[in-house]
XYZ file of C-alpha atoms in Angstrom:
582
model
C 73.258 60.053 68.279
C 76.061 59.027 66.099
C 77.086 55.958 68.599
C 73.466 54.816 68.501
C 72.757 55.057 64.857
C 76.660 53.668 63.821
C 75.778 49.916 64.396
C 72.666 50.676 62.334
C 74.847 51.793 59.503
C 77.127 48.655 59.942
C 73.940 46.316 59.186
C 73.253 48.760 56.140
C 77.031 48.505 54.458
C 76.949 44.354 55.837
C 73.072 43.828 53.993
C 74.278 45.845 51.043
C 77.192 43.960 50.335
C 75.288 40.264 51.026
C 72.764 41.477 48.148
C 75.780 41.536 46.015
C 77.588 37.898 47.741
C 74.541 35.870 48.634
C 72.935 35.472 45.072
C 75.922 32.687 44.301
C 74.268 30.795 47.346
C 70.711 31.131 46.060
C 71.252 29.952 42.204
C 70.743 26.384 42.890
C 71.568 25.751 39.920
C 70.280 26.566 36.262
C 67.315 24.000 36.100
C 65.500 25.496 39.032
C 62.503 26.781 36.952
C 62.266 23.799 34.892
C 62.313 21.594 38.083
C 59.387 23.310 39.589
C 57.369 23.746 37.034
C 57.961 19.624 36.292
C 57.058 18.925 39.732
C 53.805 21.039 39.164
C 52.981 19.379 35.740
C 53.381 16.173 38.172
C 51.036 17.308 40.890
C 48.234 18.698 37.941
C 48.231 15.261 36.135
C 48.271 13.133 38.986
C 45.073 15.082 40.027
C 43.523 14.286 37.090
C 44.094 10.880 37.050
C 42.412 10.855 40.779
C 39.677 12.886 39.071
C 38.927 10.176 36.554
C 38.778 7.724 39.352
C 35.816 9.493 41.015
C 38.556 10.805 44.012
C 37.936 14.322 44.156
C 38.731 14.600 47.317
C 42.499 13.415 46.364
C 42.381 15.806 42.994
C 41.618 18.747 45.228
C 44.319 18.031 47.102
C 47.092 17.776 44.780
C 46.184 20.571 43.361
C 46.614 22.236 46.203
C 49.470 20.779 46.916
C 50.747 22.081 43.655
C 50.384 25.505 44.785
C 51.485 25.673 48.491
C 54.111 23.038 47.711
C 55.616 24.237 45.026
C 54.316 27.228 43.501
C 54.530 29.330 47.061
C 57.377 27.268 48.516
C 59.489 27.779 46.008
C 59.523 31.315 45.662
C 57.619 30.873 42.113
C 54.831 33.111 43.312
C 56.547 35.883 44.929
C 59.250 35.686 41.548
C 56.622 35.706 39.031
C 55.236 39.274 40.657
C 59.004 40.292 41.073
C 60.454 40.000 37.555
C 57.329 39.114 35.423
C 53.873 40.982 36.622
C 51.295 41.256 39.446
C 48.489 40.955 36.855
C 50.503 37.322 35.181
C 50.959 36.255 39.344
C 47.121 36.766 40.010
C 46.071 35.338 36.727
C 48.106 32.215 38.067
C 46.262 32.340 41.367
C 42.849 32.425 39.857
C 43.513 29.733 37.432
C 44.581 27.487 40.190
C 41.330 28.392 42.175
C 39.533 27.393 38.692
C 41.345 24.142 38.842
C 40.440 23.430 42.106
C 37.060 24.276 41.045
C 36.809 22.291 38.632
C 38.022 18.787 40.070
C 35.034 18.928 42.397
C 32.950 18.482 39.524
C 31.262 15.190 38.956
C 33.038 13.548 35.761
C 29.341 12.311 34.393
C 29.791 13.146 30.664
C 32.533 13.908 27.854
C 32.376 17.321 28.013
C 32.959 18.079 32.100
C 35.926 15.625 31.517
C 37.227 17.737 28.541
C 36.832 21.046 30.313
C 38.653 19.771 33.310
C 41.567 18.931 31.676
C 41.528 21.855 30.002
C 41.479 24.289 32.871
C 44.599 21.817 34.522
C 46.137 22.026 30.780
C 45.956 25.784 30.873
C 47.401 25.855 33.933
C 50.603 23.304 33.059
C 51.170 26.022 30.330
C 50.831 29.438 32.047
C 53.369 27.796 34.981
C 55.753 26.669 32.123
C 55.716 29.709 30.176
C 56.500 31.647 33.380
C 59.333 29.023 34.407
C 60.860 29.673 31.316
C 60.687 33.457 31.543
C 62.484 33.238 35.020
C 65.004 31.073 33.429
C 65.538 33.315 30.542
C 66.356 36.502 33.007
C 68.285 34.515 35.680
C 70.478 32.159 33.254
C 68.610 29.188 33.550
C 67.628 26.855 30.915
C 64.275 26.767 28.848
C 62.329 23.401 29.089
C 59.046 22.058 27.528
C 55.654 20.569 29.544
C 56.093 17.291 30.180
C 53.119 14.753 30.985
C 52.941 12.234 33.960
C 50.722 8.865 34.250
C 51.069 6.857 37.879
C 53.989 8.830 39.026
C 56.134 8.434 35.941
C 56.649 10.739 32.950
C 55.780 9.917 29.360
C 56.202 10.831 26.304
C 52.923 12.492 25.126
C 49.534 13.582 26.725
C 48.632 10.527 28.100
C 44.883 11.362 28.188
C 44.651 12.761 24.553
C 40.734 11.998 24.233
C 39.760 14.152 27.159
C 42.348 17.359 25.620
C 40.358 19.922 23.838
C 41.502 20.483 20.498
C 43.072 23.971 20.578
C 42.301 25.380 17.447
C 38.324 24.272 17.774
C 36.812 27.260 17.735
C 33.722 25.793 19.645
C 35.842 26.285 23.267
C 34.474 29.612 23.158
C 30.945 29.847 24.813
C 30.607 33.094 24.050
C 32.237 35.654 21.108
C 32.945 37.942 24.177
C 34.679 34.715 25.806
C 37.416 35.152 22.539
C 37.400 38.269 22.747
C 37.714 38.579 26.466
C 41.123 35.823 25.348
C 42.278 37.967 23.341
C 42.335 41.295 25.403
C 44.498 39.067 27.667
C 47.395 38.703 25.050
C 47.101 42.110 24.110
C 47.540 43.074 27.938
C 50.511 40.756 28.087
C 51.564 42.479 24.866
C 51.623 45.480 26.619
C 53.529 44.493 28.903
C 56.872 43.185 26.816
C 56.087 46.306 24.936
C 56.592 48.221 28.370
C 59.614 46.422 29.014
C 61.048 46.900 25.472
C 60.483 42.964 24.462
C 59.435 43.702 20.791
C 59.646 40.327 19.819
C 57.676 38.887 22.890
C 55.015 42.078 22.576
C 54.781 40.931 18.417
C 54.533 37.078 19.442
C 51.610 38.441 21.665
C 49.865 40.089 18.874
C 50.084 37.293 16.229
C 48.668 35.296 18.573
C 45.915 37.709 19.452
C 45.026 38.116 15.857
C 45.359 34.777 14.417
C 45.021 32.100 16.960
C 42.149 33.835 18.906
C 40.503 36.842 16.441
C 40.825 34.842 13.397
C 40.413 31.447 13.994
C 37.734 31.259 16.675
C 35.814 32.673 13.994
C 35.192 36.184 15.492
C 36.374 38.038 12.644
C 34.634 36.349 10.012
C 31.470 36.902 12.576
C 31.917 40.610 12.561
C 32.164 40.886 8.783
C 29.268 38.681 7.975
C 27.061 39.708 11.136
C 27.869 44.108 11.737
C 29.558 44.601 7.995
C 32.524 45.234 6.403
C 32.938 48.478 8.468
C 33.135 47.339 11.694
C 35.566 44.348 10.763
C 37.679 47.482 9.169
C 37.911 48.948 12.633
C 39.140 46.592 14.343
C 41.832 45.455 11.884
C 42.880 49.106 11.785
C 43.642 49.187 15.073
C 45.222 46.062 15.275
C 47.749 47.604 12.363
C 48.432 50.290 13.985
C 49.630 48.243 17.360
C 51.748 46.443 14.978
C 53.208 49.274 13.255
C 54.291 50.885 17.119
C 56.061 47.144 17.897
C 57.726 46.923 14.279
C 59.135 50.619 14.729
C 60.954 49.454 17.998
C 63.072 51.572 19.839
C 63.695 53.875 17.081
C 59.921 55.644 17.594
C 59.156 53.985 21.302
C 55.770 55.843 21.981
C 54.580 54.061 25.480
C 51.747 56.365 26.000
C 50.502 55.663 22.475
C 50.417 52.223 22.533
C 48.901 52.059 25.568
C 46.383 54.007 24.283
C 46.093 51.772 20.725
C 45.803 49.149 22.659
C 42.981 50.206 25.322
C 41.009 51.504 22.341
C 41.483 47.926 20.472
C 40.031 46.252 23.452
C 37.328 48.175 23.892
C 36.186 48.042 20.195
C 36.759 44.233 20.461
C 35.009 43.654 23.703
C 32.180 46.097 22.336
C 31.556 44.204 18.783
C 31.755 40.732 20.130
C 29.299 41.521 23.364
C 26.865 43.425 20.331
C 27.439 40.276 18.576
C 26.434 37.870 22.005
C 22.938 40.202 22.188
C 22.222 39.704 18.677
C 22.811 36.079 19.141
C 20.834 35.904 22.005
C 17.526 37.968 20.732
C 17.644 35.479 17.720
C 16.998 32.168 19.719
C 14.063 33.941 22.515
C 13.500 35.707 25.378
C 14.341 32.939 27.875
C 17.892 32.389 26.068
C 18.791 36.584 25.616
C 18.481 36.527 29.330
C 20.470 33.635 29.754
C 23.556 34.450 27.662
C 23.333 38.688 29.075
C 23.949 37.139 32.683
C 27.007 35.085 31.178
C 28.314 38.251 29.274
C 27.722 40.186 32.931
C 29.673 37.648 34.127
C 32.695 38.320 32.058
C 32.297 41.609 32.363
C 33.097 41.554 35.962
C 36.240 39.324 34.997
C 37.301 41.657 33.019
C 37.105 44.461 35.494
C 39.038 42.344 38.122
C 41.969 42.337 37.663
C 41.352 46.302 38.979
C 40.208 44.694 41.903
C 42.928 41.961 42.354
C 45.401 44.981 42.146
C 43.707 46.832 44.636
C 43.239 43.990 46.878
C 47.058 42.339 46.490
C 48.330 45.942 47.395
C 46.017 45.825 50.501
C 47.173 42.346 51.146
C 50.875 43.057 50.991
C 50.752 46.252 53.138
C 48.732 44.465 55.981
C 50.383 40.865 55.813
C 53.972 42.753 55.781
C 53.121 45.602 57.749
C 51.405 43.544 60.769
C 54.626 42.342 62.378
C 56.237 45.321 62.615
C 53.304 47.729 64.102
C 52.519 45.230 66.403
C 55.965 45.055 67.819
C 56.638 48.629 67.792
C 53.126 49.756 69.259
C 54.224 46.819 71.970
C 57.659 48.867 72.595
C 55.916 52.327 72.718
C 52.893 51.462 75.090
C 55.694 50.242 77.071
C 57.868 53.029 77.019
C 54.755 55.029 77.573
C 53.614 53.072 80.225
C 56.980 52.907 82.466
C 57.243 56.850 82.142
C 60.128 56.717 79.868
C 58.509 58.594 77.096
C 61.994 60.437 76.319
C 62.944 57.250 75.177
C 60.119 57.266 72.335
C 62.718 59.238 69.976
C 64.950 56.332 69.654
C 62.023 53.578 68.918
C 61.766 56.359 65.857
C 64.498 56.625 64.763
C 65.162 53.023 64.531
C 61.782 52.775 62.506
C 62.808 55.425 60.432
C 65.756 53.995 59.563
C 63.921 50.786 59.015
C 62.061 52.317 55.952
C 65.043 54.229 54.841
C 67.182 51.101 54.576
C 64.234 49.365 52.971
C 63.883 51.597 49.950
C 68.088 51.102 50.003
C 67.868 47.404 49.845
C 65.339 47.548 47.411
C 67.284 49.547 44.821
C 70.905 47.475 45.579
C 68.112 44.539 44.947
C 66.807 45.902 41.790
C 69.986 46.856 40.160
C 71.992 43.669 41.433
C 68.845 41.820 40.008
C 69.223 43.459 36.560
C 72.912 43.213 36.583
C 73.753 39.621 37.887
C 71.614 36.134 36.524
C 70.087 34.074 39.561
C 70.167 37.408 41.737
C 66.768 37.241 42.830
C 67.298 34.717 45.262
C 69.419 37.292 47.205
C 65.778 39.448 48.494
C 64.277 36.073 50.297
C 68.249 35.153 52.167
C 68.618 38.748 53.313
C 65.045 38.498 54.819
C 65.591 35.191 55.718
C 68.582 36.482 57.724
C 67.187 39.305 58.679
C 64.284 37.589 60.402
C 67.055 35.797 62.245
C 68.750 38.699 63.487
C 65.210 39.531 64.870
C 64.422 36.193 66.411
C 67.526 36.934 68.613
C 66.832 40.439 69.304
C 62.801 39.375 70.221
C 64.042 36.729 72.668
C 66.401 38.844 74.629
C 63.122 41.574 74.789
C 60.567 39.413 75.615
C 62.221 38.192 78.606
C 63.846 41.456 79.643
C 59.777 42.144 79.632
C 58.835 39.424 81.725
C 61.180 39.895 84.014
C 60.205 43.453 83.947
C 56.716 42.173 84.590
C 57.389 40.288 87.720
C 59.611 43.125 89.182
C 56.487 45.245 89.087
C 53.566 42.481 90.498
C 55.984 42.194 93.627
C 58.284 45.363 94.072
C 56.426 47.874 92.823
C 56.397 49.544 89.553
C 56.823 52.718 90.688
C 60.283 52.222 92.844
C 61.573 49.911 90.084
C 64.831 50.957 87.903
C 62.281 51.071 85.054
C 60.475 54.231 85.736
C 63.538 55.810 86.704
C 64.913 55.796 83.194
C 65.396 52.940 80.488
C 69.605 52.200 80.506
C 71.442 53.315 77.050
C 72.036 49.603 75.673
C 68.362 48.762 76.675
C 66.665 52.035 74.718
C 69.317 50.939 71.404
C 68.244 47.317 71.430
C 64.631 48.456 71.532
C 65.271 50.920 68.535
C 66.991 48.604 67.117
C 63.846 45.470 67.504
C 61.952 48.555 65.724
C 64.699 48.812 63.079
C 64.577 45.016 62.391
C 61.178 44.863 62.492
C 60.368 47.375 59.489
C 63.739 46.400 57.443
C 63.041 43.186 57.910
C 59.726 43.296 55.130
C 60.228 46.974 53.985
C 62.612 45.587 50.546
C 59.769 43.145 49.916
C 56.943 45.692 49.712
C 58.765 47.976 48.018
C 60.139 45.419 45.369
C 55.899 44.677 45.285
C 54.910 47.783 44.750
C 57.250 48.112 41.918
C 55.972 45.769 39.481
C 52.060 46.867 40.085
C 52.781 50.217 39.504
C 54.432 50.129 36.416
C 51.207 48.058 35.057
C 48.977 50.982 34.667
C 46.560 50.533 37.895
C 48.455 52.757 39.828
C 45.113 54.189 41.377
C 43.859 51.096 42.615
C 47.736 50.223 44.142
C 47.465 53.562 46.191
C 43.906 52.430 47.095
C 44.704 49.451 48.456
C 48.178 50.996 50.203
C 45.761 53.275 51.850
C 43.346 50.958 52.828
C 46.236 48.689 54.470
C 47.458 51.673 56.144
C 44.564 52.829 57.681
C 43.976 48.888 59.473
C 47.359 49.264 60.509
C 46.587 52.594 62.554
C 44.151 51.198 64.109
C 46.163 48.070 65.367
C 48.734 50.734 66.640
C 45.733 53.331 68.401
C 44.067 49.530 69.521
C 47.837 48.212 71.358
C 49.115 51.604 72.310
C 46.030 53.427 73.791
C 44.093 50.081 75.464
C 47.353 48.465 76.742
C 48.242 51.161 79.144
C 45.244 50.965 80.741
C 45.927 47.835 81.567
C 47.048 46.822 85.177
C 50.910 46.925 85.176
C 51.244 42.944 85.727
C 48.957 42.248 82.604
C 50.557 44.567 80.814
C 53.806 43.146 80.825
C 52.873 39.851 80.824
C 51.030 40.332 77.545
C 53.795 42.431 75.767
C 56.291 40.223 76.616
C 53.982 37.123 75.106
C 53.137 38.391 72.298
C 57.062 39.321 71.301
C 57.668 35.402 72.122
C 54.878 34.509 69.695
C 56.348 37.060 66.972
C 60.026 35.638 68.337
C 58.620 31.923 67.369
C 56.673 33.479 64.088
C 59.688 35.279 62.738
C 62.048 31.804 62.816
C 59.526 29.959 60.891
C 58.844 32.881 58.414
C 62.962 33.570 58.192
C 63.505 29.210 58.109
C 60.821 29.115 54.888
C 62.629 32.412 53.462
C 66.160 30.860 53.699
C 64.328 28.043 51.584
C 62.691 30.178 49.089
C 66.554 31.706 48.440
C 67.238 28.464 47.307
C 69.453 27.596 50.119
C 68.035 24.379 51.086
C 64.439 22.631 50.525
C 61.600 22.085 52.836
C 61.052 18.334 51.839
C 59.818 16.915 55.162
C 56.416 17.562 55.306
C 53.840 17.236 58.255
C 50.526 16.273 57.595
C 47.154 17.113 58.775
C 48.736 21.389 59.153
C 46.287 23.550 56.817
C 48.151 25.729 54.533
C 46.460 28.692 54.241
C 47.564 32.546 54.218
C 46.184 32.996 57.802
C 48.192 30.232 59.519
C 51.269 31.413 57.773
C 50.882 35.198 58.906
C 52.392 33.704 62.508
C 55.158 31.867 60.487
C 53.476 28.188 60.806
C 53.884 26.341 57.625
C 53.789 22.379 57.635
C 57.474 21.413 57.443
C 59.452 19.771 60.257
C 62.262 22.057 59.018
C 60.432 24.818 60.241
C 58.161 23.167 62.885
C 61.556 21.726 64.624
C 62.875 24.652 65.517
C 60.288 26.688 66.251
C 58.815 24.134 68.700
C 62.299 23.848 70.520
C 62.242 27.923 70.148
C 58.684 27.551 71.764
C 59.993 25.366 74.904
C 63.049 27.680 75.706
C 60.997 30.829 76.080
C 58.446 29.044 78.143
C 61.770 27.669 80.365
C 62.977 31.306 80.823
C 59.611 32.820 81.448
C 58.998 30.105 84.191
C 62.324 30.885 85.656
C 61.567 34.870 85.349
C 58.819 34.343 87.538
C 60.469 31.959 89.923
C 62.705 34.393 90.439
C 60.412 37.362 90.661
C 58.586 35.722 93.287
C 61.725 34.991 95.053
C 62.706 38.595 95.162
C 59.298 39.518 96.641
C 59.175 37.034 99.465
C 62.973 38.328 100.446
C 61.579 41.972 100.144
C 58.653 41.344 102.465
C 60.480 39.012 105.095
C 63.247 42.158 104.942
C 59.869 44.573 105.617
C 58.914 41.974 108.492
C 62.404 42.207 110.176
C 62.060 45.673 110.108
């Protein structure tokens, strides 16, 4: 046991000690932040030029671009849920669907125009605000949105008649609309509180109270509308937020804030929706129902980002956990199936150690990430090396199977070497395919998970864990029970494909990983490939940098499979014309 598990705990002390090397390879740099989120204020204003011109078609697409190109490729997506939030990361996400949204709208009038470069101006700031946090915690430098006409930069908004006029309190359609704004800050407030960023949580606040409560209009609403009472309320509580940020670390009361703050948004929320109805029941029947199905509407915005929780920690436990059940249920049925069940043991213990050295990774991550600027980059070049490691270890597997595969259509499964007992080196290098296959994402959902749990929605993260964990027992009961019912032939023939399709998935997944650690770009891009998250669950993304590879990956395997059963088929004809001599 201790020879077999001893090379595992070389990869351990090797991994551990590139978390603490390989971030010097992945800084790129200290304008990294700024450079992406330029290229994304590029991408945003370009597709609002092509919306002017009646090209939605071409808007759509840059925005789009904007996201998969830069936002995803870069690692900006996966970094803004590492070090920043998974709320901020889907609030991101959904204001890019908005955009996208909105560029298919007709530009007919003033006022579509104006609220389309609005939603594209909103989005230019929430990427730049987030570039600059990265910056600030990796040691990079702060920059400032910059504007773009016909591929060039300028100087100032080049489109200044169609940008709404922030401080116009008439971009609210509805008082809950502010409101529903200004629960937002305080969220983020909470947040920097959480972390102990009193300045950044009192930023939040004055922002929340003056730019949104106070000059939208809502408070004056509330005193002149519900009375001098209910206006009291809700200043009260906004002092007493105020008075928990001033006191600092000297009275840091998490629990009560939290509280504070839940209790301000609710009296908010409650006053300005009272305030909608009133509105409403003043101009008619027909209207009131009108502006209740808009105030439903934000109520089930505000109630999503529950949901978006609960469905990202689905999505992360599926996406991530896919690869690895489907390899190891591969390796079990087959263990199963050739009678070497004795063997299952080590297939465990190599996943086993897979999650044990995935919770290790993730805390050398987390503390090298808080100790060391620019470490981040260190998570996606260990994975991207990992899924390397595992690209080697799938192809030698896959064609041990096929060869496995022909053995048994012509010679007999039962007679063959396999049944008698799977060989010491062959039993370790399928533990260790299970190893690399759960170590290989294990950090990454772990370093996930970290983030949304500490944002108060812990229920709905171990909801959606759940949820991902039951589909994934079901995948394993689906390969592991079905497949050995299968005739032996099939059997093998399928394992042994689909670890050459995980083989070919895991290079482009580990290329684009390697990229995302900042170690070189993905600039050569291939048109006409979608990019979409269920094309790049098999590692297809539309870069020749990955495509190259993978397609002279592809070529090899189909090579040595043809040659496996060549050979096979060789064997059999000497075994029978041996039998015939006989």
């Amino acid at each position: 046991m201790r020879k077999a598990l001893r090379p595992v705990l070389w990869l351990l002390l090797i991994l551990s000690l590139m978390a603490q090397v390989l971030p010097a390879l992945g800084e790129g740099g200290s304008t990294r932040w700024a450079d992406a989120s330029d290229e994304i204020d590029k991408y945003l204003d370009t597709a609002f030029e092509d919306y002017l011109a009646g090209d939605a078609g071409t808007a759509y697409n840059n925005v789009n671009d904007a996201y998969f190109r830069v936002y995803e490729t870069t690692g900006f997506e996966r970094q803004t849920m590492s070090y920043i939030s998974g709320v901020r990361k889907n609030a991101v996400e959904m204001q890019f669907s908005a955009c996208k949204a909105a560029v298919k709208k007709e530009n007919t009038d003033q006022e579509t125009i104006v609220s389309v470069r609005g939603a594209l101006l909103k989005l230019k700031a929430m990427i730049r605000e987030d570039g600059n946090k990265l910056a600030a915690q990796q040691g990079g430098v702060q920059s400032e949105n910059k504007f773009y006409k016909n591929g060039e930069p300028v100087s100032a908004d080049p489109y200044p008649e169609y940008s709404p006029d922030p401080n116009a309190a008439a971009k609210y359609a509805s008082w809950y609309e502010a409101a529903s704004l200004t629960k937002e800050l305080l969220d983020t407030a909470y947040l920097a509180y959480l972390d102990k960023d009193f300045e950044a949580a009192d930023d939040n606040l004055n922002t929340a109270y003056y730019s949104v409560y106070e000059e939208s209009g809502l408070s004056h609403k509330i005193y002149t509308e519900l009375g001098v009472k209910d206006r009291r309320e809700t200043e009260k509580q906004f002092a007493e937020l105020r008075t928990l940020v001033s006191a600092g670390n000297e009275k840091y009361q998490k629990n009560k804030y939290r509280t504070t703050s839940d209790k301000t948004k609710q009296v908010l929320l409650k006053k300005a929706k009272t305030l909608d109805e009133k509105a409403a029941a003043e101009k008619g029947t027909t209207e009131a129902a009108a502006e209740e199905a808009a105030t439903e509407t934000a109520e089930e915005a505000q109630s999503s980002p529950q949901w978006l929780t609960f469905l990202g920690a689905f999505g992360i436990i599926v996406r991530e956990g896919l690869e690895a059940i489907l390899v190891i249920a591969a390796i079990i049925a087959y263990l199963v199936k050739s009678g070497n069940g004795k063997s299952l043991k080590n297939v465990y213990i190599g996943a086993l150690a897979g999650i044990l050295a995935s919770f290790a990774a993730a805390a050398v991550l987390y503390f090298v990430k808080q100790a060391v600027a620019g470490a981040g980059m260190a998570q996606e070049l260990i994975e991207g090396v990992t899924a390397l490691i595992a690209v080697c270890v799938l192809f030698y597997v896959s064609n041990w199977m096929i060869s496995k595969a022909e053995a048994a259509a012509w010679t007999g499964y039962i007679d063959s070497k396999v049944r008698s007992g799977v060989e010491k080196r062959s039993a370790f290098t399928l533990a260790f395919t299970a190893f690399l296959s759960v170590f290989r994402e294990g950090a990454e959902v772990v370093l996930f998970y970290q983030p949304m749990l500490q944002e108060g929605n812990a229920g709905m993260v171990w909801a959606g864990f759940g949820a991902g964990v039951v589909i994934l027992v079901f995948v394993y009961l689906a390969i592991t029970k079905l497949s050995i019912k299968l005739p032996i032939k099939v059997f093998f023939t399928a394992t042994s494909i689909l670890m050459a399709v995980m083989c070919v998935s895991f290079l482009g997944s580990g290329i684009k990983e390697l990229a995302e650690g900042n170690l070189f770009d993905l600039t050569l891009r291939v048109p006409g490939i979608p990019e979409n998250d269920v094309i790049q669950i098999f590692g297809i993304y539309p870069y020749l940098e990955t495509l190259v590879p993978q397609l002279i990956l592809a070529i090899i395997l189909l090579v040595t499979f043809m040659i496996a059963h060549y050979r096979g088929r060789l064997a059999a004809q000497r075994k029978e014309l041996t039998a015939a001599q006989q």
